[in-house]
Amino acid sequence: MFKSTKVNRRTGESRSSGQGISAPHHSFANRIRSWRSHHRLVASQSIRRLIATPVSSMMTILVLAVAITLPAALNIAISNVAQLTGQANDNVQMSLYLQNDISDKKARKITADVSRWDSVSGTRYISPQEAKASFNDMEGFAGIIDSLPKNPLPGVIVLTLSEHSLSSEKAINLKKKAMGIKEVASAKIDLEWLQKIHAILGLAQQVSAVLTVLLSIGVMLVVGNTIKLSIDNRREEIIVTKLVGATNAFVRRPFLYMGLWFGIGGALIALALISLCKYALTSALESLSLAYGGEIALSGLGLTNSLVLLVLAALLGWLGAWLAASQHIRALEPR
Amino acid sequence: MIRFDGVTKRYDSGQEALSDVSFELDAGEMAFLTGHSGAGKSTLLKLIMMMERATQGEVWIDNQKLAKLSARHVPLLRRKMGVVHQNHQLLFDRSVYDNVALPLIVAGYHSRDIGRRVRGALDKVNLLHKEKMNPQTLSGGEQQRIGIARAVVNKPPFLLADEPTGNLDPTLSAEIMQLFKEFNQVGVTVLVATHDLALIARMHHRSLILRDGALVGNGATKMPSETDSNMDET
């Protein structure tokens, strides 16, 4: 039944020389080559394993995608708002309402004086007549002012402030200085809403940071739990592999790749979801953007950030898998 | 070389599986490990494979003290040993070929070498024609031979077998033993745990006899008839 004559030919040849007492050793280059080929093998095998159970793999990937999309979308929303308010920063204005009965000539002189102030980048004088004309242009207001016995609108000097004057202290000083001119009845600076938005943005950024950290932990836990189940399913295989001399790193490898694929899969779906959201919001924003003079363009994630997201998600998946695998595989010893 | 130096193994349950066992097996030697079930045969093999660690005493493999071996080095030790398990420990989710290839993949062999060696090992146990089959579909004897092919595929210096003929008929058992003998003839140190005394008597090799965890016989080729009859009862 057994081919006893083959012993010497098959196994004897290499044994007879050194009795084979040392572990099989091969050259360093060979080792690296086989290590690389094992990585390739394990990488493709772990993908095939994921495809073999499409429903459960997809469920995990979708959970990861949602967990990745939430903080990413929030960050994009915040950067969009920050961009919008950044544009607003460029043209913060202060309006000086003049006393009634100031002649145009006097008003223009004040305008010229004010334009020489520091941190004033531009001035424009709107005479009561011009104000009345633009008021009349507004829908529903036409004729109202004409029906009054006297034009109630004062002359206004609009100052455009340079960016450096935007700190509240400087702005308040500027306002005081303007109020010092006796022809100026009142001064109004539209900075307060900007400050509020900045405060809200700051808060939103903190919330987003906390959310990012929490959901990153979530991603690791989801991957870790899935990997743990996978390890439990392959318990027998792991024990037998360890019996024939596998290191923990060898046994861990397919699970690490699985975590990596989960992370990358989740990130890809998340990127698709983000594009979808952007597409859906763009049409909704078009009407809003028309109302604001067509200046609002929604920015997405961009190529660099998309790549960063992909790499981070892959890392989180790998890390989650590593945490689960190193813990559970060490415990799985042949008994 | 396998050496036991006053080895005692006590399990957490308090049961003493081995008490003060000492023996030495030279490189290239073949020996049987025998005794009634529960005498400590499996425990002794587990100590060599580092599936368990000795409570007292020293186990030496190749001048290496196992007690000093860190967990990191255990896999390297196991690669030096082909082990034939009583319950085969085959994986039924892959082919015969992939089962036998496992020790080579684990040790990082090149895929070209793997094919050559796996076919060589399968040819040796006369199962080359079944390499693509699932081991589950094969008979108990064939599964045992796959286990042997896997144990010898990376040409380890040590071959351990735990009741390799446990549930095989006498003809198959004799053939399996013949196979072990052939491996021994090319320099492999072989230790076979078995209670098949008739088989041992025919093989003319050294026997280590365990009784209740103690080594009561070492070296005699022929079984003392008293021990013989004792063990027939169990």
PDB file of C-alpha atoms in Angstrom, chain B:
ATOM      1  CA  MET B   1      17.807  14.845  21.068  1.00  0.00           C
ATOM      2  CA  ILE B   2      14.947  14.795  23.549  1.00  0.00           C
ATOM      3  CA  ARG B   3      15.780  14.742  27.264  1.00  0.00           C
ATOM      4  CA  PHE B   4      13.525  14.725  30.324  1.00  0.00           C
ATOM      5  CA  ASP B   5      15.177  15.581  33.614  1.00  0.00           C
ATOM      6  CA  GLY B   6      13.005  14.813  36.641  1.00  0.00           C
ATOM      7  CA  VAL B   7       9.920  16.186  34.943  1.00  0.00           C
ATOM      8  CA  THR B   8       6.713  16.509  36.913  1.00  0.00           C
ATOM      9  CA  LYS B   9       3.518  17.880  35.437  1.00  0.00           C
ATOM     10  CA  ARG B  10       0.704  18.811  37.739  1.00  0.00           C
ATOM     11  CA  TYR B  11      -2.463  20.252  36.198  1.00  0.00           C
ATOM     12  CA  ASP B  12      -4.410  23.089  37.788  1.00  0.00           C
ATOM     13  CA  SER B  13      -6.972  20.520  38.893  1.00  0.00           C
ATOM     14  CA  GLY B  14      -4.267  19.023  41.151  1.00  0.00           C
ATOM     15  CA  GLN B  15      -3.957  15.859  39.074  1.00  0.00           C
ATOM     16  CA  GLU B  16      -0.344  14.780  38.665  1.00  0.00           C
ATOM     17  CA  ALA B  17      -0.018  13.533  35.092  1.00  0.00           C
ATOM     18  CA  LEU B  18       3.742  12.933  35.197  1.00  0.00           C
ATOM     19  CA  SER B  19       5.914  12.380  38.266  1.00  0.00           C
ATOM     20  CA  ASP B  20       9.671  12.720  38.160  1.00  0.00           C
ATOM     21  CA  VAL B  21      10.148  11.371  34.644  1.00  0.00           C
ATOM     22  CA  SER B  22      13.706  11.194  33.309  1.00  0.00           C
ATOM     23  CA  PHE B  23      14.912   9.716  30.023  1.00  0.00           C
ATOM     24  CA  GLU B  24      16.943  10.642  26.991  1.00  0.00           C
ATOM     25  CA  LEU B  25      16.226   9.946  23.361  1.00  0.00           C
ATOM     26  CA  ASP B  26      19.226  10.379  21.063  1.00  0.00           C
ATOM     27  CA  ALA B  27      19.015  12.066  17.716  1.00  0.00           C
ATOM     28  CA  GLY B  28      18.003   9.528  15.082  1.00  0.00           C
ATOM     29  CA  GLU B  29      16.600   7.106  17.644  1.00  0.00           C
ATOM     30  CA  MET B  30      13.162   5.550  17.465  1.00  0.00           C
ATOM     31  CA  ALA B  31      11.196   4.715  20.591  1.00  0.00           C
ATOM     32  CA  PHE B  32       7.720   3.813  21.720  1.00  0.00           C
ATOM     33  CA  LEU B  33       5.918   5.438  24.561  1.00  0.00           C
ATOM     34  CA  THR B  34       3.429   3.150  26.104  1.00  0.00           C
ATOM     35  CA  GLY B  35       1.218   2.617  29.114  1.00  0.00           C
ATOM     36  CA  HIS B  36      -2.480   2.371  29.904  1.00  0.00           C
ATOM     37  CA  SER B  37      -4.710   5.258  29.012  1.00  0.00           C
ATOM     38  CA  GLY B  38      -4.297   8.087  31.487  1.00  0.00           C
ATOM     39  CA  ALA B  39      -0.729   7.034  32.277  1.00  0.00           C
ATOM     40  CA  GLY B  40       0.594  10.335  30.959  1.00  0.00           C
ATOM     41  CA  LYS B  41       1.553   9.545  27.339  1.00  0.00           C
ATOM     42  CA  SER B  42      -0.312  12.508  25.867  1.00  0.00           C
ATOM     43  CA  THR B  43       0.966  14.832  28.576  1.00  0.00           C
ATOM     44  CA  LEU B  44       4.530  13.801  27.826  1.00  0.00           C
ATOM     45  CA  LEU B  45       4.068  14.541  24.125  1.00  0.00           C
ATOM     46  CA  LYS B  46       2.382  17.852  24.946  1.00  0.00           C
ATOM     47  CA  LEU B  47       5.396  18.877  26.998  1.00  0.00           C
ATOM     48  CA  ILE B  48       7.662  18.216  24.001  1.00  0.00           C
ATOM     49  CA  MET B  49       5.349  20.176  21.701  1.00  0.00           C
ATOM     50  CA  MET B  50       5.130  23.029  24.234  1.00  0.00           C
ATOM     51  CA  MET B  51       1.380  22.653  24.451  1.00  0.00           C
ATOM     52  CA  GLU B  52       2.029  22.412  28.165  1.00  0.00           C
ATOM     53  CA  ARG B  53       4.933  23.424  30.372  1.00  0.00           C
ATOM     54  CA  ALA B  54       6.495  21.238  33.055  1.00  0.00           C
ATOM     55  CA  THR B  55       5.669  22.034  36.664  1.00  0.00           C
ATOM     56  CA  GLN B  56       9.066  20.748  37.820  1.00  0.00           C
ATOM     57  CA  GLY B  57      12.186  19.473  36.118  1.00  0.00           C
ATOM     58  CA  GLU B  58      13.567  20.243  32.685  1.00  0.00           C
ATOM     59  CA  VAL B  59      12.660  19.227  29.166  1.00  0.00           C
ATOM     60  CA  TRP B  60      15.462  19.595  26.639  1.00  0.00           C
ATOM     61  CA  ILE B  61      15.104  19.501  22.871  1.00  0.00           C
ATOM     62  CA  ASP B  62      18.314  19.828  20.832  1.00  0.00           C
ATOM     63  CA  ASN B  63      20.219  21.171  23.868  1.00  0.00           C
ATOM     64  CA  GLN B  64      17.543  23.786  24.302  1.00  0.00           C
ATOM     65  CA  LYS B  65      15.829  24.150  27.675  1.00  0.00           C
ATOM     66  CA  LEU B  66      12.110  24.425  26.940  1.00  0.00           C
ATOM     67  CA  ALA B  67      11.406  26.199  30.221  1.00  0.00           C
ATOM     68  CA  LYS B  68      13.547  29.078  28.980  1.00  0.00           C
ATOM     69  CA  LEU B  69      11.808  29.219  25.615  1.00  0.00           C
ATOM     70  CA  SER B  70       9.701  32.365  25.242  1.00  0.00           C
ATOM     71  CA  ALA B  71       6.254  32.181  23.670  1.00  0.00           C
ATOM     72  CA  ARG B  72       7.734  33.873  20.622  1.00  0.00           C
ATOM     73  CA  HIS B  73      10.063  30.939  19.985  1.00  0.00           C
ATOM     74  CA  VAL B  74       7.490  28.196  20.448  1.00  0.00           C
ATOM     75  CA  PRO B  75       6.431  28.283  16.753  1.00  0.00           C
ATOM     76  CA  LEU B  76      10.033  27.747  15.650  1.00  0.00           C
ATOM     77  CA  LEU B  77      10.301  24.734  17.946  1.00  0.00           C
ATOM     78  CA  ARG B  78       7.066  23.298  16.555  1.00  0.00           C
ATOM     79  CA  ARG B  79       8.409  23.598  13.005  1.00  0.00           C
ATOM     80  CA  LYS B  80      11.117  21.129  13.991  1.00  0.00           C
ATOM     81  CA  MET B  81       8.504  18.544  14.910  1.00  0.00           C
ATOM     82  CA  GLY B  82       6.152  16.625  12.726  1.00  0.00           C
ATOM     83  CA  VAL B  83       3.219  15.587  14.856  1.00  0.00           C
ATOM     84  CA  VAL B  84       0.687  12.922  13.998  1.00  0.00           C
ATOM     85  CA  HIS B  85      -2.343  13.469  16.171  1.00  0.00           C
ATOM     86  CA  GLN B  86      -4.755  10.834  17.308  1.00  0.00           C
ATOM     87  CA  ASN B  87      -7.678  12.821  15.868  1.00  0.00           C
ATOM     88  CA  HIS B  88      -5.716  13.867  12.734  1.00  0.00           C
ATOM     89  CA  GLN B  89      -6.342  17.607  13.293  1.00  0.00           C
ATOM     90  CA  LEU B  90      -7.076  18.012   9.605  1.00  0.00           C
ATOM     91  CA  LEU B  91      -9.009  20.993   8.257  1.00  0.00           C
ATOM     92  CA  PHE B  92     -12.119  20.039   6.356  1.00  0.00           C
ATOM     93  CA  ASP B  93     -12.570  23.429   4.690  1.00  0.00           C
ATOM     94  CA  ARG B  94      -9.747  22.758   2.220  1.00  0.00           C
ATOM     95  CA  SER B  95      -8.285  20.076   0.007  1.00  0.00           C
ATOM     96  CA  VAL B  96      -5.855  17.324   0.945  1.00  0.00           C
ATOM     97  CA  TYR B  97      -3.127  19.269  -0.849  1.00  0.00           C
ATOM     98  CA  ASP B  98      -3.778  22.456   1.156  1.00  0.00           C
ATOM     99  CA  ASN B  99      -3.787  20.501   4.416  1.00  0.00           C
ATOM    100  CA  VAL B 100      -0.407  19.000   3.720  1.00  0.00           C
ATOM    101  CA  ALA B 101       0.982  22.339   2.467  1.00  0.00           C
ATOM    102  CA  LEU B 102       0.114  24.141   5.724  1.00  0.00           C
ATOM    103  CA  PRO B 103       3.445  23.585   7.571  1.00  0.00           C
ATOM    104  CA  LEU B 104       5.349  24.796   4.492  1.00  0.00           C
ATOM    105  CA  ILE B 105       3.223  27.940   4.101  1.00  0.00           C
ATOM    106  CA  VAL B 106       3.631  28.639   7.806  1.00  0.00           C
ATOM    107  CA  ALA B 107       7.403  28.255   7.532  1.00  0.00           C
ATOM    108  CA  GLY B 108       7.506  30.606   4.530  1.00  0.00           C
ATOM    109  CA  TYR B 109       8.490  28.227   1.751  1.00  0.00           C
ATOM    110  CA  HIS B 110       8.416  29.360  -1.826  1.00  0.00           C
ATOM    111  CA  SER B 111       5.295  28.226  -3.680  1.00  0.00           C
ATOM    112  CA  ARG B 112       7.392  26.268  -6.191  1.00  0.00           C
ATOM    113  CA  ASP B 113       9.039  24.260  -3.382  1.00  0.00           C
ATOM    114  CA  ILE B 114       5.680  23.784  -1.721  1.00  0.00           C
ATOM    115  CA  GLY B 115       4.203  22.007  -4.734  1.00  0.00           C
ATOM    116  CA  ARG B 116       7.197  19.731  -5.049  1.00  0.00           C
ATOM    117  CA  ARG B 117       7.362  18.805  -1.372  1.00  0.00           C
ATOM    118  CA  VAL B 118       3.614  18.342  -0.897  1.00  0.00           C
ATOM    119  CA  ARG B 119       3.430  15.962  -3.862  1.00  0.00           C
ATOM    120  CA  GLY B 120       6.480  14.120  -2.561  1.00  0.00           C
ATOM    121  CA  ALA B 121       4.897  13.661   0.870  1.00  0.00           C
ATOM    122  CA  LEU B 122       1.549  12.607  -0.600  1.00  0.00           C
ATOM    123  CA  ASP B 123       3.273  10.168  -2.907  1.00  0.00           C
ATOM    124  CA  LYS B 124       5.057   8.723   0.094  1.00  0.00           C
ATOM    125  CA  VAL B 125       1.758   7.841   1.801  1.00  0.00           C
ATOM    126  CA  ASN B 126       0.326   6.807  -1.572  1.00  0.00           C
ATOM    127  CA  LEU B 127      -2.386   9.465  -1.685  1.00  0.00           C
ATOM    128  CA  LEU B 128      -1.085  11.599  -4.532  1.00  0.00           C
ATOM    129  CA  HIS B 129      -4.144  10.811  -6.625  1.00  0.00           C
ATOM    130  CA  LYS B 130      -6.406  12.271  -3.921  1.00  0.00           C
ATOM    131  CA  GLU B 131      -4.689  15.638  -3.505  1.00  0.00           C
ATOM    132  CA  LYS B 132      -7.674  17.616  -4.769  1.00  0.00           C
ATOM    133  CA  MET B 133     -10.228  15.861  -2.574  1.00  0.00           C
ATOM    134  CA  ASN B 134     -11.614  17.057   0.712  1.00  0.00           C
ATOM    135  CA  PRO B 135     -10.186  14.954   3.576  1.00  0.00           C
ATOM    136  CA  GLN B 136     -13.684  14.623   4.982  1.00  0.00           C
ATOM    137  CA  THR B 137     -14.610  12.336   2.105  1.00  0.00           C
ATOM    138  CA  LEU B 138     -11.714   9.962   2.835  1.00  0.00           C
ATOM    139  CA  SER B 139     -11.567   6.952   5.143  1.00  0.00           C
ATOM    140  CA  GLY B 140     -10.069   7.021   8.643  1.00  0.00           C
ATOM    141  CA  GLY B 141      -6.894   5.307   7.464  1.00  0.00           C
ATOM    142  CA  GLU B 142      -6.488   7.740   4.599  1.00  0.00           C
ATOM    143  CA  GLN B 143      -7.036  10.701   6.916  1.00  0.00           C
ATOM    144  CA  GLN B 144      -4.354   9.317   9.205  1.00  0.00           C
ATOM    145  CA  ARG B 145      -1.960   9.079   6.258  1.00  0.00           C
ATOM    146  CA  ILE B 146      -2.694  12.686   5.283  1.00  0.00           C
ATOM    147  CA  GLY B 147      -1.813  13.576   8.855  1.00  0.00           C
ATOM    148  CA  ILE B 148       1.477  11.738   8.432  1.00  0.00           C
ATOM    149  CA  ALA B 149       2.174  13.446   5.112  1.00  0.00           C
ATOM    150  CA  ARG B 150       1.591  16.803   6.786  1.00  0.00           C
ATOM    151  CA  ALA B 151       3.855  15.824   9.702  1.00  0.00           C
ATOM    152  CA  VAL B 152       6.798  14.972   7.448  1.00  0.00           C
ATOM    153  CA  VAL B 153       6.302  17.447   4.596  1.00  0.00           C
ATOM    154  CA  ASN B 154       8.849  19.965   5.888  1.00  0.00           C
ATOM    155  CA  LYS B 155      11.279  17.164   6.767  1.00  0.00           C
ATOM    156  CA  PRO B 156      11.396  17.851  10.483  1.00  0.00           C
ATOM    157  CA  PRO B 157      14.141  16.284  12.622  1.00  0.00           C
ATOM    158  CA  PHE B 158      11.522  15.005  15.090  1.00  0.00           C
ATOM    159  CA  LEU B 159       8.423  12.967  14.460  1.00  0.00           C
ATOM    160  CA  LEU B 160       5.918  12.522  17.285  1.00  0.00           C
ATOM    161  CA  ALA B 161       2.822  10.400  17.008  1.00  0.00           C
ATOM    162  CA  ASP B 162      -0.011  10.093  19.501  1.00  0.00           C
ATOM    163  CA  GLU B 163      -1.872   6.802  19.051  1.00  0.00           C
ATOM    164  CA  PRO B 164      -1.449   6.905  15.272  1.00  0.00           C
ATOM    165  CA  THR B 165      -2.976   3.464  14.882  1.00  0.00           C
ATOM    166  CA  GLY B 166      -5.720   4.027  17.428  1.00  0.00           C
ATOM    167  CA  ASN B 167      -8.669   3.129  15.277  1.00  0.00           C
ATOM    168  CA  LEU B 168      -7.064   1.284  12.384  1.00  0.00           C
ATOM    169  CA  ASP B 169      -7.095  -2.432  11.632  1.00  0.00           C
ATOM    170  CA  PRO B 170      -3.881  -4.435  12.236  1.00  0.00           C
ATOM    171  CA  THR B 171      -2.754  -4.442   8.593  1.00  0.00           C
ATOM    172  CA  LEU B 172      -3.078  -0.661   8.275  1.00  0.00           C
ATOM    173  CA  SER B 173      -1.401  -0.221  11.669  1.00  0.00           C
ATOM    174  CA  ALA B 174       1.569  -2.295  10.581  1.00  0.00           C
ATOM    175  CA  GLU B 175       1.910  -0.253   7.390  1.00  0.00           C
ATOM    176  CA  ILE B 176       1.821   3.012   9.308  1.00  0.00           C
ATOM    177  CA  MET B 177       4.470   1.734  11.705  1.00  0.00           C
ATOM    178  CA  GLN B 178       6.576   0.625   8.768  1.00  0.00           C
ATOM    179  CA  LEU B 179       6.337   4.180   7.451  1.00  0.00           C
ATOM    180  CA  PHE B 180       7.591   5.591  10.762  1.00  0.00           C
ATOM    181  CA  LYS B 181      10.443   3.126  10.690  1.00  0.00           C
ATOM    182  CA  GLU B 182      11.414   4.314   7.225  1.00  0.00           C
ATOM    183  CA  PHE B 183      11.486   7.914   8.381  1.00  0.00           C
ATOM    184  CA  ASN B 184      13.674   6.838  11.288  1.00  0.00           C
ATOM    185  CA  GLN B 185      16.034   5.073   8.901  1.00  0.00           C
ATOM    186  CA  VAL B 186      16.747   8.391   7.173  1.00  0.00           C
ATOM    187  CA  GLY B 187      17.653  10.103  10.427  1.00  0.00           C
ATOM    188  CA  VAL B 188      14.413  11.319  11.965  1.00  0.00           C
ATOM    189  CA  THR B 189      14.049  10.974  15.723  1.00  0.00           C
ATOM    190  CA  VAL B 190      10.729   9.176  16.180  1.00  0.00           C
ATOM    191  CA  LEU B 191       8.620   8.865  19.319  1.00  0.00           C
ATOM    192  CA  VAL B 192       5.353   6.984  18.995  1.00  0.00           C
ATOM    193  CA  ALA B 193       2.829   6.851  21.813  1.00  0.00           C
ATOM    194  CA  THR B 194       0.712   3.741  21.519  1.00  0.00           C
ATOM    195  CA  HIS B 195      -0.883   1.025  23.573  1.00  0.00           C
ATOM    196  CA  ASP B 196      -0.703  -1.491  20.734  1.00  0.00           C
ATOM    197  CA  LEU B 197       1.718  -3.833  22.502  1.00  0.00           C
ATOM    198  CA  ALA B 198       1.658  -6.537  19.893  1.00  0.00           C
ATOM    199  CA  LEU B 199       2.889  -4.047  17.363  1.00  0.00           C
ATOM    200  CA  ILE B 200       5.662  -2.814  19.644  1.00  0.00           C
ATOM    201  CA  ALA B 201       6.836  -6.336  20.307  1.00  0.00           C
ATOM    202  CA  ARG B 202       7.309  -6.916  16.608  1.00  0.00           C
ATOM    203  CA  MET B 203       9.208  -3.674  15.989  1.00  0.00           C
ATOM    204  CA  HIS B 204      12.240  -4.277  18.239  1.00  0.00           C
ATOM    205  CA  HIS B 205      12.669  -0.705  19.391  1.00  0.00           C
ATOM    206  CA  ARG B 206      13.176   0.872  22.730  1.00  0.00           C
ATOM    207  CA  SER B 207      10.062   1.379  24.844  1.00  0.00           C
ATOM    208  CA  LEU B 208       9.304   3.922  27.524  1.00  0.00           C
ATOM    209  CA  ILE B 209       6.605   2.554  29.788  1.00  0.00           C
ATOM    210  CA  LEU B 210       4.511   4.894  31.869  1.00  0.00           C
ATOM    211  CA  ARG B 211       2.297   3.884  34.737  1.00  0.00           C
ATOM    212  CA  ASP B 212       0.272   6.482  36.620  1.00  0.00           C
ATOM    213  CA  GLY B 213       2.616   9.193  35.485  1.00  0.00           C
ATOM    214  CA  ALA B 214       5.833   7.441  36.478  1.00  0.00           C
ATOM    215  CA  LEU B 215       8.355   5.913  34.121  1.00  0.00           C
ATOM    216  CA  VAL B 216       8.472   2.221  35.023  1.00  0.00           C
ATOM    217  CA  GLY B 217      10.306   0.824  32.043  1.00  0.00           C
ATOM    218  CA  ASN B 218      12.959   2.267  29.768  1.00  0.00           C
ATOM    219  CA  GLY B 219      14.885   0.411  27.144  1.00  0.00           C
ATOM    220  CA  ALA B 220      13.467  -3.090  27.101  1.00  0.00           C
ATOM    221  CA  THR B 221      12.469  -4.122  23.643  1.00  0.00           C
ATOM    222  CA  LYS B 222      10.301  -6.914  24.930  1.00  0.00           C
ATOM    223  CA  MET B 223       7.395  -6.202  27.232  1.00  0.00           C
ATOM    224  CA  PRO B 224       7.480  -7.831  30.656  1.00  0.00           C
ATOM    225  CA  SER B 225       4.642 -10.275  30.519  1.00  0.00           C
ATOM    226  CA  GLU B 226       3.255  -8.949  33.770  1.00  0.00           C
ATOM    227  CA  THR B 227       2.922  -5.436  32.351  1.00  0.00           C
ATOM    228  CA  ASP B 228       1.555  -6.952  29.219  1.00  0.00           C
ATOM    229  CA  SER B 229      -1.360  -8.613  30.937  1.00  0.00           C
ATOM    230  CA  ASN B 230      -1.994  -5.545  33.087  1.00  0.00           C
ATOM    231  CA  MET B 231      -2.351  -3.376  30.074  1.00  0.00           C
ATOM    232  CA  ASP B 232      -4.538  -5.759  28.205  1.00  0.00           C
ATOM    233  CA  GLU B 233      -7.153  -5.177  30.868  1.00  0.00           C
ATOM    234  CA  THR B 234      -7.369  -1.449  30.169  1.00  0.00           C
TER     235      THR B 234
END
